[in-house]
GROMACS .gro file of C-alpha atoms in nm:
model
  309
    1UNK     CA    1   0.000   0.000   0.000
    2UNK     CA    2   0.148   0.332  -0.126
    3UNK     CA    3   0.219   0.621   0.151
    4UNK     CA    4   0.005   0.929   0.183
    5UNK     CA    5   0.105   1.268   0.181
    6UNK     CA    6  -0.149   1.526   0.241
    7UNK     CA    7   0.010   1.917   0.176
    8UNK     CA    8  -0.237   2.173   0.327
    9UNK     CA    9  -0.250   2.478   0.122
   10UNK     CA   10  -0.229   2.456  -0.237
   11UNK     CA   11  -0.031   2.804  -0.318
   12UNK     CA   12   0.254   2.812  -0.439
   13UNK     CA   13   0.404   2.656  -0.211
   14UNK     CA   14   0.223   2.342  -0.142
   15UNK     CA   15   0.104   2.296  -0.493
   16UNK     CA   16   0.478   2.274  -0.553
   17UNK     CA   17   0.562   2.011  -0.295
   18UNK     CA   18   0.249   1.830  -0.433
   19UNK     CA   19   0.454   1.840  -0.776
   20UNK     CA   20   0.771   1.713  -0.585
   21UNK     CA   21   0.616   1.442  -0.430
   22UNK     CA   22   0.427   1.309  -0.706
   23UNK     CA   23   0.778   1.303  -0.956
   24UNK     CA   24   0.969   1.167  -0.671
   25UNK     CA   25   0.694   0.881  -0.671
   26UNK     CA   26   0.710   0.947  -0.311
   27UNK     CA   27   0.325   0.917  -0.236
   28UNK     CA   28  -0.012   0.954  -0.301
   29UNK     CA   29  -0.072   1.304  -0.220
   30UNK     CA   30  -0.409   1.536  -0.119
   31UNK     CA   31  -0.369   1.843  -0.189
   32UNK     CA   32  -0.679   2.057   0.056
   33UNK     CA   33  -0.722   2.425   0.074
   34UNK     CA   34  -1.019   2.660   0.158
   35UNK     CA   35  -1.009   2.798  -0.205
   36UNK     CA   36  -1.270   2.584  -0.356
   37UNK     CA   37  -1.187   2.476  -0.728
   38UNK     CA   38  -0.798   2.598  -0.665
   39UNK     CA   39  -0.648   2.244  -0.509
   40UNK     CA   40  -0.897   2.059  -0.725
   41UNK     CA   41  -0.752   2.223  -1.062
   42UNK     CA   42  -0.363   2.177  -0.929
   43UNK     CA   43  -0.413   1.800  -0.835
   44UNK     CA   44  -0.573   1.713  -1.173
   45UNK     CA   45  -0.353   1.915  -1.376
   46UNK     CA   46  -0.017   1.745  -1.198
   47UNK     CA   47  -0.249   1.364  -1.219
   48UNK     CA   48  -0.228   1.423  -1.573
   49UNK     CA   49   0.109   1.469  -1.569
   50UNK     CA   50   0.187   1.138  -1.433
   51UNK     CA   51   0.130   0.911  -1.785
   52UNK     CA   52   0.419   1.137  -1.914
   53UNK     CA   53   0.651   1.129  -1.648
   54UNK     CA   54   0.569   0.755  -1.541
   55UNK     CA   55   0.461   0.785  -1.198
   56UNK     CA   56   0.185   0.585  -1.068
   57UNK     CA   57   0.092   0.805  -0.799
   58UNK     CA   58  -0.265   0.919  -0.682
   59UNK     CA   59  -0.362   1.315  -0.656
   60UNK     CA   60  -0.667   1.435  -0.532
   61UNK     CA   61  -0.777   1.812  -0.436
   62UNK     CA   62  -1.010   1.864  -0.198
   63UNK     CA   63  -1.173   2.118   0.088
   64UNK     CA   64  -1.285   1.816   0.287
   65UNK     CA   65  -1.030   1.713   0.569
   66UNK     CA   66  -1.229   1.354   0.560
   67UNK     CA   67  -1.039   1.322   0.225
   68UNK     CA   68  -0.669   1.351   0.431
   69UNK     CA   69  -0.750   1.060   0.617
   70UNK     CA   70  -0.520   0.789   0.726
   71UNK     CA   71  -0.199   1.028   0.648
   72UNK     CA   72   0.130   0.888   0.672
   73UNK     CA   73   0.265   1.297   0.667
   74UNK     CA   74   0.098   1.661   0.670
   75UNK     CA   75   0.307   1.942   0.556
   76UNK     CA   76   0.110   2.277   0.630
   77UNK     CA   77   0.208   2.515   0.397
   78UNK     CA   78  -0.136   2.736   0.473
   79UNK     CA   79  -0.096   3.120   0.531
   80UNK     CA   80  -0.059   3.456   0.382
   81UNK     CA   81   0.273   3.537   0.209
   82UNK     CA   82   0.521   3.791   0.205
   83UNK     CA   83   0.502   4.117   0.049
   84UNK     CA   84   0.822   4.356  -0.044
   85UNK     CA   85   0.844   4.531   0.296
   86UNK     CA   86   0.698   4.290   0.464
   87UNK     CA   87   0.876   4.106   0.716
   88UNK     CA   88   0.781   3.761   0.808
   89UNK     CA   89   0.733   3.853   1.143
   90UNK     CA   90   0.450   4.129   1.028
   91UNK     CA   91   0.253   3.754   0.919
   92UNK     CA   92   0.280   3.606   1.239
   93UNK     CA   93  -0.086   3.706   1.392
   94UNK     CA   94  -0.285   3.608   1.041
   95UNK     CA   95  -0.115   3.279   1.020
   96UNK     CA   96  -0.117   3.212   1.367
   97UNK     CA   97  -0.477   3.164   1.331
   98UNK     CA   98  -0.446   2.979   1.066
   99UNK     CA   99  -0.223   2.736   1.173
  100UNK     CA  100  -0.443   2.629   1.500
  101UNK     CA  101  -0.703   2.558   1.259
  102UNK     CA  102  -0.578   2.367   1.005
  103UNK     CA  103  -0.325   2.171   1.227
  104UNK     CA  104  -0.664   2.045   1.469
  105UNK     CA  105  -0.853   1.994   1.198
  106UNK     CA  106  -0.589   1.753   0.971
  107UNK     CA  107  -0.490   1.568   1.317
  108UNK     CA  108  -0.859   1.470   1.373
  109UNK     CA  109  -0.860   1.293   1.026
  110UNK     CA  110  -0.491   1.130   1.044
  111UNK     CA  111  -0.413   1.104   1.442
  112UNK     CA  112  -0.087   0.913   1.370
  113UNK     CA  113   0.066   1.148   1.114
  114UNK     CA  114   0.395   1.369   1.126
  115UNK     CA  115   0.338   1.695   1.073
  116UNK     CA  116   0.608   1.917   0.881
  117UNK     CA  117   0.538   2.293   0.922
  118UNK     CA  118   0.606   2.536   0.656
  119UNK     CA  119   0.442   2.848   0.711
  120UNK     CA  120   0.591   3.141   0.813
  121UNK     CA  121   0.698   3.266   1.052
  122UNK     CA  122   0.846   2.940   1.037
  123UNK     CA  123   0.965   2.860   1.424
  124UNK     CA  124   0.665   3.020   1.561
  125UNK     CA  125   0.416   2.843   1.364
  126UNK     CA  126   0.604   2.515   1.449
  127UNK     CA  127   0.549   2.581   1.873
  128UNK     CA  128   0.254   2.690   1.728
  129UNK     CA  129   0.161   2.363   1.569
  130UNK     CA  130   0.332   2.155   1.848
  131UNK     CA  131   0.135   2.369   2.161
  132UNK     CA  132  -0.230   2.288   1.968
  133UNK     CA  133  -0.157   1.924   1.871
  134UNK     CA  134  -0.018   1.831   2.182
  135UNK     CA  135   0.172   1.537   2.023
  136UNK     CA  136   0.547   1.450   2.081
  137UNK     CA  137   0.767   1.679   1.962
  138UNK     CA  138   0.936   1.430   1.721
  139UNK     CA  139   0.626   1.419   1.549
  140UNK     CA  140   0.615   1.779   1.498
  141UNK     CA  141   0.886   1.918   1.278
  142UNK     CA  142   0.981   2.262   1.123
  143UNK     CA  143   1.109   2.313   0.792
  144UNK     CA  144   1.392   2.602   0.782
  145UNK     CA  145   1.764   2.543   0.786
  146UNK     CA  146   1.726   2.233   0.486
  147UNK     CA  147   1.636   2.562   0.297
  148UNK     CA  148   1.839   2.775   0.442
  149UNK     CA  149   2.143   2.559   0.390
  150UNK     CA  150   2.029   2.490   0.033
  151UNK     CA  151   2.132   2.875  -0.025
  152UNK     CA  152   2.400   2.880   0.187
  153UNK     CA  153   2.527   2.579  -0.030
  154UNK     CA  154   2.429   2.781  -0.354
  155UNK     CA  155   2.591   3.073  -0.302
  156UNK     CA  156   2.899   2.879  -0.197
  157UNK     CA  157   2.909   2.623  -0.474
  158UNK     CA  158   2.874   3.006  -0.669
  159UNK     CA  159   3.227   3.162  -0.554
  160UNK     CA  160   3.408   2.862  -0.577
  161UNK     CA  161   3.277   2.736  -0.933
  162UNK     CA  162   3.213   2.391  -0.815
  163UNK     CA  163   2.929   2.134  -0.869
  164UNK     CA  164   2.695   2.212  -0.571
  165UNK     CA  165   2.675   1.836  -0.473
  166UNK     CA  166   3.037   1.883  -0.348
  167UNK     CA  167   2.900   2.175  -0.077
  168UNK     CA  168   2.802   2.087   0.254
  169UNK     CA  169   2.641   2.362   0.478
  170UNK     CA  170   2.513   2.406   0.813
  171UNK     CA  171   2.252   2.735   0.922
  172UNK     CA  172   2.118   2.722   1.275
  173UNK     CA  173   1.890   2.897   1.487
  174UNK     CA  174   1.572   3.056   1.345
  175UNK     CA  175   1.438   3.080   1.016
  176UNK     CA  176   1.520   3.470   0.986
  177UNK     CA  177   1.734   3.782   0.955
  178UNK     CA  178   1.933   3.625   1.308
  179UNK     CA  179   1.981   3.272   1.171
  180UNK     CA  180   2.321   3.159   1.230
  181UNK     CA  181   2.543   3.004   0.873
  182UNK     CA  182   2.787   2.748   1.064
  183UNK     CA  183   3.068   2.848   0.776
  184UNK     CA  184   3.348   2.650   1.007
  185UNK     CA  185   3.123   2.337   0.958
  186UNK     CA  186   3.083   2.369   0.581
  187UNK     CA  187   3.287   2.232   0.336
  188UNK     CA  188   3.356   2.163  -0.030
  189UNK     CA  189   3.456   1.755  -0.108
  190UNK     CA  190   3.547   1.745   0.246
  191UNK     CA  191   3.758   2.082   0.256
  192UNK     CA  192   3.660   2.339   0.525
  193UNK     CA  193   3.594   2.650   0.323
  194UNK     CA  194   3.738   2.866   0.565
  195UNK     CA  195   4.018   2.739   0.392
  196UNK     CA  196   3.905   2.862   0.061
  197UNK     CA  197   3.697   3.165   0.131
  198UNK     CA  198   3.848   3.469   0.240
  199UNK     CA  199   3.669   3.608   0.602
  200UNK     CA  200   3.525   3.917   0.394
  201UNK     CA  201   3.420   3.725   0.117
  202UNK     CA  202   3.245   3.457   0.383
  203UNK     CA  203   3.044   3.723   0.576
  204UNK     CA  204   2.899   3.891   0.252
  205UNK     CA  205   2.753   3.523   0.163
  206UNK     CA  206   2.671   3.455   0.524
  207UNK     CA  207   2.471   3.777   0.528
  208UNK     CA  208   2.306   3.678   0.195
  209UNK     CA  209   2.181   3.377   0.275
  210UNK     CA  210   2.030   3.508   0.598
  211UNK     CA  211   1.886   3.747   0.368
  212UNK     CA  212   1.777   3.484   0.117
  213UNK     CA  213   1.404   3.521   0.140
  214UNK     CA  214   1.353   3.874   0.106
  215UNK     CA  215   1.634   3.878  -0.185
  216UNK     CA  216   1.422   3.682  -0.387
  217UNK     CA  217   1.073   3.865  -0.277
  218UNK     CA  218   1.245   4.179  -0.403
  219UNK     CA  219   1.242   4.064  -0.720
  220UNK     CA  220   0.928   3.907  -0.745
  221UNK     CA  221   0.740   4.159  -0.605
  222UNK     CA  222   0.388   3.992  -0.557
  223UNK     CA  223   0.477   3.679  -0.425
  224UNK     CA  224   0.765   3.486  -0.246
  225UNK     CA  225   1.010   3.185  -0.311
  226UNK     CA  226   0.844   2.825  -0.381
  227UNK     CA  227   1.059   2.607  -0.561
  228UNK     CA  228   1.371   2.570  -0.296
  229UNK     CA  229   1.100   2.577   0.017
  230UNK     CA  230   0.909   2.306  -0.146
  231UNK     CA  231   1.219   2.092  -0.245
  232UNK     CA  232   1.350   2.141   0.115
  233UNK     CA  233   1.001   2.018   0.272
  234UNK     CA  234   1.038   1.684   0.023
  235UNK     CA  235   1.387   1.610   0.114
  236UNK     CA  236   1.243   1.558   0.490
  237UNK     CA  237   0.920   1.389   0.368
  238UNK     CA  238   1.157   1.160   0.166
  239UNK     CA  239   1.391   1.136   0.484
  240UNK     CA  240   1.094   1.035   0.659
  241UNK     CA  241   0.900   0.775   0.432
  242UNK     CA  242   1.257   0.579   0.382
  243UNK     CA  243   1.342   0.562   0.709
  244UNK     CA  244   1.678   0.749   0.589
  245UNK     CA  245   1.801   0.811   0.908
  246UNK     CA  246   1.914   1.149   0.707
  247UNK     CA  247   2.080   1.442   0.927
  248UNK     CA  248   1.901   1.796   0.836
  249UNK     CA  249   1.934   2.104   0.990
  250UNK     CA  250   1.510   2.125   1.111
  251UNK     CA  251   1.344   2.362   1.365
  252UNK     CA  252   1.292   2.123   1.643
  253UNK     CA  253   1.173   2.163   1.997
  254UNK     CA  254   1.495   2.200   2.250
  255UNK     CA  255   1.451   2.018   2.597
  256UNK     CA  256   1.769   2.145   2.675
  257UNK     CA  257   2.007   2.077   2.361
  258UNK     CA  258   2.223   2.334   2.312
  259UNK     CA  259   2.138   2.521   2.636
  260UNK     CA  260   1.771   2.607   2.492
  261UNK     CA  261   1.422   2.471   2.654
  262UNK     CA  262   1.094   2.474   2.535
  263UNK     CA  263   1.176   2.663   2.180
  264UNK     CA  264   1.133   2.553   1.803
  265UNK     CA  265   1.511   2.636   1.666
  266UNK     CA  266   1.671   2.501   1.403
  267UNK     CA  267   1.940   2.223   1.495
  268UNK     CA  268   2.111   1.894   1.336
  269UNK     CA  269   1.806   1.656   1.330
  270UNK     CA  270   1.793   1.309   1.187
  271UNK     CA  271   1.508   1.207   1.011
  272UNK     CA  272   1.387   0.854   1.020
  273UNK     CA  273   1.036   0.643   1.023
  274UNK     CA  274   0.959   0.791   1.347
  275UNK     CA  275   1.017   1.154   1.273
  276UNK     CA  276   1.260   1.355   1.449
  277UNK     CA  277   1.465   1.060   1.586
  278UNK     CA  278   1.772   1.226   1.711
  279UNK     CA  279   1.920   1.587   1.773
  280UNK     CA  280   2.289   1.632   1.709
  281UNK     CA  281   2.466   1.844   1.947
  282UNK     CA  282   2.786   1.979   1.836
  283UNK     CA  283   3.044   2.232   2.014
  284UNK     CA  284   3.002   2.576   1.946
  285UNK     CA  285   3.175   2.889   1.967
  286UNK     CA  286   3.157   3.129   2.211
  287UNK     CA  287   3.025   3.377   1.957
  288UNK     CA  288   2.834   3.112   1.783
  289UNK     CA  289   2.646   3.019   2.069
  290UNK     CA  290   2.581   3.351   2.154
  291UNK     CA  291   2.428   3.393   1.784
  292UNK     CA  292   2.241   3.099   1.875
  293UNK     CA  293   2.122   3.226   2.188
  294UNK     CA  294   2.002   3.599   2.005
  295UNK     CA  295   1.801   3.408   1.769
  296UNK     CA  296   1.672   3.170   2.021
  297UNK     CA  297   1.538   3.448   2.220
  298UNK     CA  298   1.373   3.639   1.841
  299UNK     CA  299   1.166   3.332   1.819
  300UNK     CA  300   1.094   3.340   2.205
  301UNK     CA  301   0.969   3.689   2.153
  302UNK     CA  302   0.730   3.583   1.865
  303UNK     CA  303   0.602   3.304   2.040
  304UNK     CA  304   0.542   3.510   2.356
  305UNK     CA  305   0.280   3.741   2.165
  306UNK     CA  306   0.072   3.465   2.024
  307UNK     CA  307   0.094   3.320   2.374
  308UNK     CA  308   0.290   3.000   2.277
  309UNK     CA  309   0.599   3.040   2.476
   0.00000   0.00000   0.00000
């Protein structure tokens, strides 16, 4: 019996992790939203896709959360997006409410699912997610730093003219303007590029991929990225469904690790049948755990006025 996906919200965002899914022939995939007619459209459009790209994989869109039942997964990628000017922050209140909904209402219909969180503000609406569920936290997972370190990787693989499958990158902490690139931990085939990067050069691309987001809302204009924040949500749902045992940086919720309690912030995670099946402590800096720390306490500060701290 194939897996089921269901992908809540069928912008672009979901609709595009719905596209994913189906080519990976990952799952059978729902895709719901409130929009009636928009998921519907999306799911047959990419089901008649399938005879071309030979995947035998079922897509149905729906409004009906009866229709998610039985889900192995849910990624929520429900809420407004950003505007130019608009920080992710300034969505926190809108999609705060949406979250609570849609999270209750697709745990009712699949009460043994793992829910990835997408929506922004990212770590937020994670705690948010985990506080209304009330499910273990390894069954509750944000999706931030596998994106973040996708750009990170990017713009490195960029400067040093190499194949980006040779780039290895690490961002902590929050999924924001205080998120922490771990350049002494990345490397190209194995090399540290400290090594290869001059400090200057290294902060500019640090800086840009904290700014990665908003770079690429700039230029849009009326909308905000989709391909890399879908791709990054598959690579856990594929972590997940193979039991890959796959180490991603993930917003998860601290007990403790790395000095933090009760907080959704992005950390080593890896990614097996069960979820989040292990956090991966490594030694910081002084001045990296301080980083850590600031953007800890940015996501406390969210959380704290939707009253999920």
């Amino acid at each position: 019996m194939r897996k089921k996906v269901t992908v809540v919200g069928a912008g672009n965002v979901g609709a595009t992790a719905a596209h994913w899914i189906a080519a990976k022939e990952l799952a059978d995939v729902v895709l719901i939203d409130v929009i009636e007619g928009v998921p519907q459209g999306k799911a047959l459009d990419l089901a008649q896709a399938m005879p071309i790209e030979k995947r035998d994989v079922s897509l149905i869109g729906t409004n009906d959360y009866a229709d998610t039942a039985n889900s192995d997964i849910v990624v929520i990628t429900a809420g407004i997006a950003r505007k130019p000017g608009m920080s992710r922050d300034d969505l926190l209140n809108t999609n705060f409410k949406i979250m609570s909904d849609v999270a209750e209402k697709a745990l009712a219909a699949s009460p043994n699912a793992i829910f990835i969180i997408v929506s922004n503000p990212l770590d937020a609406m994670a705690q948010t997610a985990f506080k209304k569920l009330g499910i273990a936290r390894e069954r509750v997972i944000g999706m931030a730093g596998v994106l973040d370190s996708a750009r990170f990787r990017t713009f490195i693989a960029q400067e040093l003219e190499c194949s980006v499958e040779n780039v290895t990158a690490f961002v902590l902490g929050g999924h924001g303007d205080t998120m922490v690139p771990l350049s002494r931990y990345s490397t190209m085939a194995g090399i540290p590029i400290t090594e290869l990067i001059e400090p200057a050069k290294l902060k500019a691309l640090e800086e840009r991929t904290a700014n990665g987001g908003a770079e690429i809302v700039k230029h849009l204009k009326t909308g905000s990225a989709y391909y890399a924040p879908s791709a990054a949500a598959v690579e856990m749902v594929e972590a997940i469904l193979k039991d890959k045992k796959k180490v991603l940086p993930c917003a998860a919720y601290l007990q403790g690790e790395y000095g933090i309690d009760g907080l959704y912030v992005g950390v080593p995670c890896k990614l097996g049948a069960k979820g989040l099946e292990k956090i991966i402590e490594i030694k910081l800096t002084e001045d990296e755990q301080a980083a850590l720390n600031k953007s800890a306490a940015a996501v406390k500060e969210l959380c704290t006025v939707i009253s999920v701290a």
